Amino acid sequence: MGRPVILTVALNAALDVTYRLDRPVTPHATHRVTDVTHAAGGKALNTARILHTLREPVIATGLLGGHTGERVAALLPAGLRHSFTKVAAESRRAVVVADPDDATGFWEPGPHVTRDEWRRFLDRYTALAKPSRVVVLSGSLPPGLPVDTYATLVHAARRAGAYTILDCDGPSLHAALPERPDLVKPNATELAEAMPHLDTTGTSGTREAAEALRAAGAGAVVASRGPAGLVAVTGDGHWRATPARPETGNPTGAGDASVAGLAHGVAHRLPWPRRLRGAAALSAASVRAPIAGRVDVRDYLRLRSTIHVEEL
Amino acid sequence: MGRPVILTVALNAALDVTYRLDRPVTPHATHRVTDVTHAAGGKALNTARILHTLREPVIATGLLGGHTGERVAALLPAGLRHSFTKVAAESRRAVVVADPDDATGFWEPGPHVTRDEWRRFLDRYTALAKPSRVVVLSGSLPPGLPVDTYATLVHAARRAGAYTILDCDGPSLHAALPERPDLVKPNATELAEAMPHLDTTGTSGTREAAEALRAAGAGAVVASRGPAGLVAVTGDGHWRATPARPETGNPTGAGDASVAGLAHGVAHRLPWPRRLRGAAALSAASVRAPIAGRVDVRDYLRLRSTIHVEEL
C-alpha cells in the first residue's frame, strides 16, 4: 500500500456565489451588486481543499451537473485530484449576499439525480474507495437521492476496507448509523436535533448525547462546539480539545476544517489526542481565514501548539 | 421595402433568476430556496418578447456573454429572431427572491465589454439597423461601455434611416439627447431625476419636464406614469392616455410593454392617439400578467378599447 489516500464525497457540491453590497440587505427592495465572486463550495469540497493545502493526497469525488458543475470543477485548486460523475441537471448555487454588516444566504436545492446517474456514481465510488484509507462523507443530499444514501456509501466503504467519517444531519444521519460509520462529527445544533430528549448543553450533556449516537451505531463521535472546541467520545477513551482563546472571524466552514483534521489524523494513524489537537487547530485557523473553508498553514501550525487536550 | 421591422437592442441582457421561498426574507439569515426558475430578461428583451407575442417582425440584438448568455438566448421564445454579438465575460444574472409577501432583487453588474467586442457589435448593429423601420434602445449599460454609448447608437440608427426609441436614464440619457433620438420614454422617477429643478408631479409638471427633454434634443417624449397612464409631448401635439381603472398585479416590465406599443405604433405609422392607446393597453395588460414583461393578447385587445385618450 502506498501513501494514505483520503477520498472526499460531495453529492451536492455547490457553486458558492458571493454578492457584495454597499448597503444593508433590505427585504422587498432591489439591490445593485457591486462585486460578484465564485468559488467551489459545499462541505466536502471545503474539507478536500484544506487537506490539499496540507499536501495530503486527497481525491475529491461526487456529483457535478451542467455548466455550474463544470464551473465548480474549474474552480478547484490546481493539483487537487478529482473524479466526479456528471449529472444532467445543473449543480446548485449557494448565494451569499455580503453587506457591510453581515451575510444573508440563499441555498438552491440542487440537481435531481437519476437512477442511472446514481448507479454510475456508485461504481466509480466503489473503485475509488478500495485504495483509500479514509472516506469522508459530508453535506446535504440533492433531490432524488433516497434518505439512506449515506447508509449505502458507508456500507460500500466498509466493504472496501476504508475508515468512514460522516458529517451529515437529520434523517440522513439516523439512516446511516445502523451501517456503523467509524466516526460521526455533529456540531452542537446537530447533536441537539439528533438527541431531542437529551439536554446536550455543556460537556456532560455532549458526552451523553455522543454515547447515545455510539449506541445507535457510530464507532466514535467528535462533537464540534464552536469556540469551545471538540469533545470526543470513542471506544478508546473520552477527550476534550479546547483552544487557548476563541478566534474571531468567519465560522462558516470551521466544521469542515475539523473534519479535515480528523481525516488527516486517521489516515496517519495518529492517537486520538493528536487527531483532536490537529482538528481543533484547523477549525480555529479556518475561523481566522477571510474566506470560508480555507486555512493559512502558518496559522494552523501556530495554533496547534496552543490547543489544550485533556482526557475526560 | 417589406413589412416594417423593429430592432431591439439589449446591451446588458440578463438571465432573470427567480428564487421562491416559503418564508419571508430575513436579513443575515440563511434561506432554503424551494424553487428556481430562469427566464431571458432585461428591458429590451421584454419589449422584443411582447412584440413577438403580437406577431410583429422583430429582431433582438445586443451582447450576450458566456454560458449565462447562451442560456438567455436558449430561453427566448421559439421563432423570435435574434442576432447577438458574443462577449467573453458572463452576462449578468438578475436574482429576484420571491417570498410569500413580496420580492427582493439583487442585480449583478453585467459583463465587461472589450473594445474589439464593441466594434464587432457596432458593425452588426449598423447592418441590422438599415432594413429596420424602428430601433428600440433600452436598459442599462454593462461595465466597460462609455456613457455616450446610446448617443453612438442613436447617431448610427439615424444615418441608417431608422426611427429611434430610447428608454434609459441618468447620464446615458443626457449624453444621448444631443443626437436627437426620435422618442424618449422616461417613467415618473426618471423624469424627476432628469429634470431635478422642475416639479414633475401632476400632468402639467410632466408636460413641462417633457418639453425640457425636447428642448435638449428628444423629438418626442412619452412619460409613463404607472396607473395614471401616459403623457405624450410631441411636435404634432400633446395627449394623455388613461386606463379606465388601475390594474393590480406586477408593475415590473410595464414600461417595457408600453415601449413595445409605441414601437408597434411607429412601425405601422399610426397617428399618435392610436399609438398611445396601444401602448397604455399593453402596459396595463403587462401588469395583469403573472410573469413580468409578458402580456396576454386577449387582455391587450380587451383593454385597448377602455383606454381614454384626450388632447391636452
Short mmCIF file of N, CA and C in Angstrom, two decimals, chain B residues 209-299:
data_model
loop_
_atom_site.label_atom_id
_atom_site.label_comp_id
_atom_site.label_asym_id
_atom_site.label_seq_id
_atom_site.Cartn_x
_atom_site.Cartn_y
_atom_site.Cartn_z
N ALA B 209 -41.61 69.11 -17.89
CA ALA B 209 -40.35 68.35 -17.92
C ALA B 209 -40.13 67.73 -19.29
N ALA B 210 -41.21 67.22 -19.90
CA ALA B 210 -41.09 66.60 -21.22
C ALA B 210 -40.67 67.64 -22.26
N GLU B 211 -41.22 68.86 -22.16
CA GLU B 211 -40.81 69.93 -23.07
C GLU B 211 -39.33 70.23 -22.91
N ALA B 212 -38.85 70.18 -21.64
CA ALA B 212 -37.42 70.43 -21.40
C ALA B 212 -36.57 69.35 -22.05
N LEU B 213 -37.03 68.07 -22.01
CA LEU B 213 -36.30 67.00 -22.69
C LEU B 213 -36.31 67.21 -24.20
N ARG B 214 -37.45 67.70 -24.73
CA ARG B 214 -37.50 68.00 -26.18
C ARG B 214 -36.52 69.13 -26.52
N ALA B 215 -36.48 70.14 -25.66
CA ALA B 215 -35.56 71.25 -25.92
C ALA B 215 -34.11 70.76 -25.90
N ALA B 216 -33.83 69.72 -25.11
CA ALA B 216 -32.47 69.17 -25.04
C ALA B 216 -32.15 68.24 -26.19
N GLY B 217 -33.16 67.88 -27.02
CA GLY B 217 -32.86 67.07 -28.19
C GLY B 217 -33.87 66.00 -28.55
N ALA B 218 -34.70 65.56 -27.58
CA ALA B 218 -35.65 64.48 -27.89
C ALA B 218 -36.69 64.96 -28.88
N GLY B 219 -37.00 64.15 -29.92
CA GLY B 219 -38.02 64.52 -30.89
C GLY B 219 -39.40 64.54 -30.25
N ALA B 220 -39.71 63.50 -29.48
CA ALA B 220 -40.98 63.41 -28.76
C ALA B 220 -40.69 62.73 -27.43
N VAL B 221 -41.56 62.98 -26.46
CA VAL B 221 -41.41 62.36 -25.14
C VAL B 221 -42.74 61.73 -24.77
N VAL B 222 -42.69 60.44 -24.37
CA VAL B 222 -43.87 59.81 -23.78
C VAL B 222 -43.48 59.41 -22.37
N ALA B 223 -44.10 60.07 -21.39
CA ALA B 223 -43.79 59.79 -19.99
C ALA B 223 -44.80 58.77 -19.48
N SER B 224 -44.27 57.67 -18.89
CA SER B 224 -45.18 56.67 -18.32
C SER B 224 -45.34 56.97 -16.84
N ARG B 225 -46.59 56.94 -16.37
CA ARG B 225 -46.90 57.39 -15.01
C ARG B 225 -47.65 56.32 -14.24
N GLY B 226 -47.23 55.05 -14.45
CA GLY B 226 -47.84 53.95 -13.71
C GLY B 226 -49.32 53.86 -13.98
N PRO B 227 -50.14 53.68 -12.94
CA PRO B 227 -51.58 53.52 -13.16
C PRO B 227 -52.24 54.76 -13.75
N ALA B 228 -51.53 55.95 -13.72
CA ALA B 228 -52.10 57.17 -14.29
C ALA B 228 -51.94 57.22 -15.81
N GLY B 229 -51.27 56.22 -16.41
CA GLY B 229 -51.18 56.15 -17.86
C GLY B 229 -50.01 56.91 -18.45
N LEU B 230 -50.18 57.44 -19.66
CA LEU B 230 -49.09 58.05 -20.43
C LEU B 230 -49.41 59.50 -20.73
N VAL B 231 -48.37 60.33 -20.78
CA VAL B 231 -48.48 61.70 -21.28
C VAL B 231 -47.49 61.84 -22.43
N ALA B 232 -47.98 62.26 -23.61
CA ALA B 232 -47.12 62.42 -24.79
C ALA B 232 -46.96 63.89 -25.12
N VAL B 233 -45.71 64.32 -25.29
CA VAL B 233 -45.39 65.69 -25.69
C VAL B 233 -44.59 65.58 -26.98
N THR B 234 -45.22 65.96 -28.11
CA THR B 234 -44.61 65.72 -29.43
C THR B 234 -44.70 67.00 -30.26
N GLY B 235 -44.03 67.00 -31.41
CA GLY B 235 -44.11 68.12 -32.34
C GLY B 235 -45.49 68.23 -32.97
N ASP B 236 -46.30 67.17 -32.90
CA ASP B 236 -47.63 67.16 -33.52
C ASP B 236 -48.74 67.48 -32.52
N GLY B 237 -48.43 67.55 -31.25
CA GLY B 237 -49.46 67.81 -30.25
C GLY B 237 -49.15 67.10 -28.95
N HIS B 238 -50.04 67.32 -27.97
CA HIS B 238 -49.87 66.75 -26.63
C HIS B 238 -51.11 65.91 -26.32
N TRP B 239 -50.87 64.71 -25.75
CA TRP B 239 -52.01 63.83 -25.41
C TRP B 239 -51.80 63.19 -24.06
N ARG B 240 -52.92 62.74 -23.51
CA ARG B 240 -52.86 61.92 -22.31
C ARG B 240 -53.68 60.66 -22.56
N ALA B 241 -53.11 59.48 -22.20
CA ALA B 241 -53.83 58.21 -22.34
C ALA B 241 -53.99 57.61 -20.95
N THR B 242 -55.25 57.37 -20.53
CA THR B 242 -55.52 56.93 -19.16
C THR B 242 -56.34 55.65 -19.19
N PRO B 243 -55.93 54.63 -18.43
CA PRO B 243 -56.76 53.41 -18.35
C PRO B 243 -58.06 53.71 -17.61
N ALA B 244 -59.11 52.95 -17.91
CA ALA B 244 -60.41 53.13 -17.26
C ALA B 244 -60.29 52.93 -15.76
N ARG B 245 -59.50 51.94 -15.36
CA ARG B 245 -59.26 51.74 -13.92
C ARG B 245 -57.85 51.19 -13.75
N PRO B 246 -57.21 51.47 -12.60
CA PRO B 246 -55.85 50.94 -12.41
C PRO B 246 -55.88 49.41 -12.27
N GLU B 247 -54.93 48.74 -12.92
CA GLU B 247 -54.82 47.28 -12.80
C GLU B 247 -54.01 46.95 -11.56
N THR B 248 -54.31 45.83 -10.93
CA THR B 248 -53.47 45.36 -9.83
C THR B 248 -52.67 44.17 -10.34
N GLY B 249 -51.44 44.07 -9.86
CA GLY B 249 -50.59 42.96 -10.30
C GLY B 249 -49.14 43.35 -10.18
N ASN B 250 -48.34 42.92 -11.14
CA ASN B 250 -46.89 43.09 -11.08
C ASN B 250 -46.48 44.22 -12.02
N PRO B 251 -46.09 45.41 -11.50
CA PRO B 251 -45.76 46.52 -12.39
C PRO B 251 -44.40 46.37 -13.09
N THR B 252 -43.56 45.38 -12.67
CA THR B 252 -42.26 45.21 -13.31
C THR B 252 -42.46 44.90 -14.79
N GLY B 253 -41.80 45.64 -15.65
CA GLY B 253 -41.89 45.38 -17.09
C GLY B 253 -43.02 46.12 -17.78
N ALA B 254 -43.84 46.86 -17.01
CA ALA B 254 -44.95 47.59 -17.65
C ALA B 254 -44.40 48.66 -18.59
N GLY B 255 -43.30 49.31 -18.22
CA GLY B 255 -42.68 50.30 -19.10
C GLY B 255 -42.18 49.68 -20.39
N ASP B 256 -41.64 48.46 -20.30
CA ASP B 256 -41.15 47.76 -21.50
C ASP B 256 -42.32 47.42 -22.42
N ALA B 257 -43.48 47.12 -21.82
CA ALA B 257 -44.68 46.84 -22.62
C ALA B 257 -45.15 48.10 -23.33
N SER B 258 -45.08 49.25 -22.65
CA SER B 258 -45.52 50.48 -23.32
C SER B 258 -44.56 50.84 -24.46
N VAL B 259 -43.26 50.56 -24.28
CA VAL B 259 -42.30 50.78 -25.38
C VAL B 259 -42.66 49.88 -26.56
N ALA B 260 -43.06 48.64 -26.30
CA ALA B 260 -43.47 47.74 -27.39
C ALA B 260 -44.66 48.35 -28.14
N GLY B 261 -45.61 48.91 -27.38
CA GLY B 261 -46.78 49.52 -28.03
C GLY B 261 -46.39 50.73 -28.87
N LEU B 262 -45.47 51.54 -28.37
CA LEU B 262 -45.02 52.72 -29.13
C LEU B 262 -44.29 52.28 -30.40
N ALA B 263 -43.39 51.26 -30.27
CA ALA B 263 -42.64 50.79 -31.44
C ALA B 263 -43.59 50.25 -32.50
N HIS B 264 -44.59 49.50 -32.05
CA HIS B 264 -45.59 48.95 -32.97
C HIS B 264 -46.33 50.09 -33.68
N GLY B 265 -46.74 51.11 -32.92
CA GLY B 265 -47.49 52.23 -33.50
C GLY B 265 -46.65 53.02 -34.49
N VAL B 266 -45.36 53.22 -34.16
CA VAL B 266 -44.47 53.94 -35.08
C VAL B 266 -44.24 53.11 -36.35
N ALA B 267 -43.98 51.82 -36.16
CA ALA B 267 -43.68 50.96 -37.30
C ALA B 267 -44.84 50.95 -38.30
N HIS B 268 -46.06 50.99 -37.77
CA HIS B 268 -47.24 50.97 -38.65
C HIS B 268 -47.73 52.37 -39.00
N ARG B 269 -46.98 53.38 -38.59
CA ARG B 269 -47.29 54.79 -38.90
C ARG B 269 -48.71 55.15 -38.46
N LEU B 270 -49.05 54.66 -37.27
CA LEU B 270 -50.36 55.02 -36.71
C LEU B 270 -50.28 56.45 -36.18
N PRO B 271 -51.41 57.18 -36.16
CA PRO B 271 -51.41 58.51 -35.55
C PRO B 271 -51.16 58.40 -34.04
N TRP B 272 -50.69 59.48 -33.43
CA TRP B 272 -50.31 59.46 -32.02
C TRP B 272 -51.39 58.91 -31.09
N PRO B 273 -52.65 59.34 -31.22
CA PRO B 273 -53.64 58.80 -30.27
C PRO B 273 -53.72 57.27 -30.32
N ARG B 274 -53.60 56.66 -31.51
CA ARG B 274 -53.66 55.20 -31.60
C ARG B 274 -52.39 54.56 -31.03
N ARG B 275 -51.25 55.18 -31.25
CA ARG B 275 -50.01 54.69 -30.63
C ARG B 275 -50.15 54.63 -29.11
N LEU B 276 -50.69 55.73 -28.58
CA LEU B 276 -50.77 55.83 -27.12
C LEU B 276 -51.80 54.87 -26.56
N ARG B 277 -52.89 54.69 -27.28
CA ARG B 277 -53.92 53.75 -26.83
C ARG B 277 -53.30 52.33 -26.74
N GLY B 278 -52.58 51.95 -27.79
CA GLY B 278 -51.96 50.61 -27.78
C GLY B 278 -50.91 50.48 -26.69
N ALA B 279 -50.10 51.53 -26.52
CA ALA B 279 -49.03 51.47 -25.51
C ALA B 279 -49.60 51.38 -24.11
N ALA B 280 -50.64 52.17 -23.81
CA ALA B 280 -51.24 52.14 -22.48
C ALA B 280 -51.93 50.81 -22.23
N ALA B 281 -52.54 50.23 -23.27
CA ALA B 281 -53.23 48.94 -23.12
C ALA B 281 -52.20 47.82 -22.88
N LEU B 282 -51.08 47.84 -23.59
CA LEU B 282 -50.05 46.81 -23.37
C LEU B 282 -49.47 46.94 -21.97
N SER B 283 -49.27 48.18 -21.52
CA SER B 283 -48.75 48.40 -20.18
C SER B 283 -49.70 47.81 -19.13
N ALA B 284 -51.00 48.10 -19.27
CA ALA B 284 -51.98 47.58 -18.32
C ALA B 284 -52.07 46.06 -18.40
N ALA B 285 -52.00 45.51 -19.61
CA ALA B 285 -52.07 44.05 -19.77
C ALA B 285 -50.86 43.39 -19.13
N SER B 286 -49.70 44.06 -19.20
CA SER B 286 -48.49 43.52 -18.60
C SER B 286 -48.60 43.47 -17.07
N VAL B 287 -49.25 44.48 -16.48
CA VAL B 287 -49.43 44.49 -15.02
C VAL B 287 -50.30 43.30 -14.59
N ARG B 288 -51.30 42.97 -15.43
CA ARG B 288 -52.19 41.85 -15.12
C ARG B 288 -51.51 40.49 -15.26
N ALA B 289 -50.47 40.39 -16.12
CA ALA B 289 -49.85 39.09 -16.40
C ALA B 289 -49.04 38.62 -15.19
N PRO B 290 -49.09 37.32 -14.89
CA PRO B 290 -48.39 36.84 -13.69
C PRO B 290 -46.87 36.96 -13.78
N ILE B 291 -46.27 36.90 -14.98
CA ILE B 291 -44.82 36.99 -15.11
C ILE B 291 -44.45 38.35 -15.69
N ALA B 292 -43.43 38.99 -15.10
CA ALA B 292 -43.02 40.34 -15.52
C ALA B 292 -42.68 40.35 -17.00
N GLY B 293 -43.10 41.42 -17.70
CA GLY B 293 -42.70 41.59 -19.09
C GLY B 293 -43.41 40.68 -20.07
N ARG B 294 -44.55 40.12 -19.69
CA ARG B 294 -45.38 39.31 -20.59
C ARG B 294 -46.74 39.99 -20.73
N VAL B 295 -47.45 39.66 -21.81
CA VAL B 295 -48.85 40.07 -21.91
C VAL B 295 -49.66 38.91 -22.48
N ASP B 296 -50.92 38.88 -22.09
CA ASP B 296 -51.91 38.00 -22.71
C ASP B 296 -52.60 38.85 -23.78
N VAL B 297 -52.55 38.39 -25.05
CA VAL B 297 -53.06 39.20 -26.16
C VAL B 297 -54.55 39.53 -25.96
N ARG B 298 -55.31 38.59 -25.37
CA ARG B 298 -56.74 38.86 -25.14
C ARG B 298 -56.94 40.02 -24.17
N ASP B 299 -56.10 40.05 -23.10
CA ASP B 299 -56.16 41.19 -22.17
C ASP B 299 -55.89 42.49 -22.92
#
